[in-house]
GROMACS .gro file of C-alpha atoms in nm:
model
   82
    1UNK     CA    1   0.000   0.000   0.000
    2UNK     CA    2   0.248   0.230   0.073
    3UNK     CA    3   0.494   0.179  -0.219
    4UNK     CA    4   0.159   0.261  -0.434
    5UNK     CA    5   0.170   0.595  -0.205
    6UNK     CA    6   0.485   0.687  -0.278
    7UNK     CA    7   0.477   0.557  -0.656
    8UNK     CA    8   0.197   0.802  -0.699
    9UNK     CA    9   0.333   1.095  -0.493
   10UNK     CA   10   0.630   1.063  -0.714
   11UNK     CA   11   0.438   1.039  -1.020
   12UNK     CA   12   0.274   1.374  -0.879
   13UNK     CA   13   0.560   1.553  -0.808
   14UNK     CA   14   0.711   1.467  -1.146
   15UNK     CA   15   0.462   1.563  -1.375
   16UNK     CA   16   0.419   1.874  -1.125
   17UNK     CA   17   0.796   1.914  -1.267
   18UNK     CA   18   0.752   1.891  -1.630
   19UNK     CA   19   0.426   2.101  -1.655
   20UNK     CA   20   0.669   2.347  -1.451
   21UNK     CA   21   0.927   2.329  -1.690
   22UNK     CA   22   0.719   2.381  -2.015
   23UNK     CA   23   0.584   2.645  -1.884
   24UNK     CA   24   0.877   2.846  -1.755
   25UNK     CA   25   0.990   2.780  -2.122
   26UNK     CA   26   0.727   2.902  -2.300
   27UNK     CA   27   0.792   3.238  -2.101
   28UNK     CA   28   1.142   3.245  -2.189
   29UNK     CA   29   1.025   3.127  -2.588
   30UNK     CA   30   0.769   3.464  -2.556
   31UNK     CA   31   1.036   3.696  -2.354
   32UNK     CA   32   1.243   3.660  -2.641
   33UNK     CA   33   0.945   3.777  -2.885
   34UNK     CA   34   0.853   4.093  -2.705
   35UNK     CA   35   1.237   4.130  -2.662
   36UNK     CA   36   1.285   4.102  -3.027
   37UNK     CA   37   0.948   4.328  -3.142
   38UNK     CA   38   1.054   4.591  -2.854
   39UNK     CA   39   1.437   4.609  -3.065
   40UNK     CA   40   1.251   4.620  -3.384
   41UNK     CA   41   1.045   4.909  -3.256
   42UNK     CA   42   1.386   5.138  -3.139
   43UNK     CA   43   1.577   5.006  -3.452
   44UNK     CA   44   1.245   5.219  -3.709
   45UNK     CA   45   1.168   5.451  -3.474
   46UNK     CA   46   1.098   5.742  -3.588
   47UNK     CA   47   1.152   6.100  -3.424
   48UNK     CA   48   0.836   6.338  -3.370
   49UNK     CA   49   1.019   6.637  -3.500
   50UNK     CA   50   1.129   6.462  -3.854
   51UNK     CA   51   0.765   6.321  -3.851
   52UNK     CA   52   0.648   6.655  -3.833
   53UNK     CA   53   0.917   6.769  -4.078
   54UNK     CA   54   0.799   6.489  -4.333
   55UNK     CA   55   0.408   6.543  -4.269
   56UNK     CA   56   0.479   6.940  -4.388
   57UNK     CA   57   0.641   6.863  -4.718
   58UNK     CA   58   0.375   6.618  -4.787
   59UNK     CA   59   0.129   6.877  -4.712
   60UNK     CA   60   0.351   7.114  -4.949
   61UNK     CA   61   0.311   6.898  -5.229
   62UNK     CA   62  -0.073   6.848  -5.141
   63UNK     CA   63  -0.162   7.213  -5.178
   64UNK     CA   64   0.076   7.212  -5.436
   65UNK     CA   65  -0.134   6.954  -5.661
   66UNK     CA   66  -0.468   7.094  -5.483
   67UNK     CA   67  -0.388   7.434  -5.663
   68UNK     CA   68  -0.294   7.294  -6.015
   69UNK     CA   69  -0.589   7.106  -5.978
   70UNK     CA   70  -0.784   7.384  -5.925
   71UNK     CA   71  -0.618   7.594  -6.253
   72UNK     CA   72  -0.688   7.309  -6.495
   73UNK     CA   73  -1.029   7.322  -6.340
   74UNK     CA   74  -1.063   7.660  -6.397
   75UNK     CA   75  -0.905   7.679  -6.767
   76UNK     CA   76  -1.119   7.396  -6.835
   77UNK     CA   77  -1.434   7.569  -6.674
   78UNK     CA   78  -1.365   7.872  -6.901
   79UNK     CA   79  -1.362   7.717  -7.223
   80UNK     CA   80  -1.631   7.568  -7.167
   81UNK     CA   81  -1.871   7.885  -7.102
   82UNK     CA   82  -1.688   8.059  -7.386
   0.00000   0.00000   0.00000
C-alpha cells in the first residue's frame, strides 16, 4: 500500500515538474518575442520632429497639386462657357 503511495506521490511531483518546466519555457520562448518586437520598434523609430518635418512637405506637395488642380479646373471651366 504504501509503495503505491509513494509511486503516486512521485508520479505527482514529477509531472508537477515537467508542466513546470514547459511552462517556464514558453515564457522564456515569448520573452524573447517581445524582446525582439521591442528592438525592432527602437531600430524604425521614428523622431516626432522629422515626422512633423515629413508630414509638412507632404502637405507642401498636397496644396501644391490641390492648386494645379484647381487651374486646370478653372481653364477647363472657361472654355467651356466661352
Amino acid at each position: 500500500m504504501i509503495e503505491s503511495i509513494v509511486s503516486a506521490a512521485v508520479a505527482v511531483i514529477t509531472g508537477g515538474a515537467v508542466l513546470t518546466s514547459r511552462l517556464h519555457s514558453r515564457i522564456m520562448e515569448l520573452d524573447k518575442r517581445i524582446d525582439q518586437v521591442e528592438l525592432g520598434m527602437a531600430t524604425s523609430y521614428v523622431a516626432k520632429t522629422d515626422f512633423e518635418k515629413m508630414l509638412d512637405r507632404v502637405e507642401d506637395h498636397m496644396i501644391r497639386i490641390e492648386d494645379k488642380l484647381d487651374a486646370l479646373a478653372d481653364t477647363r471651366f472657361r472654355q467651356i462657357n466661352q
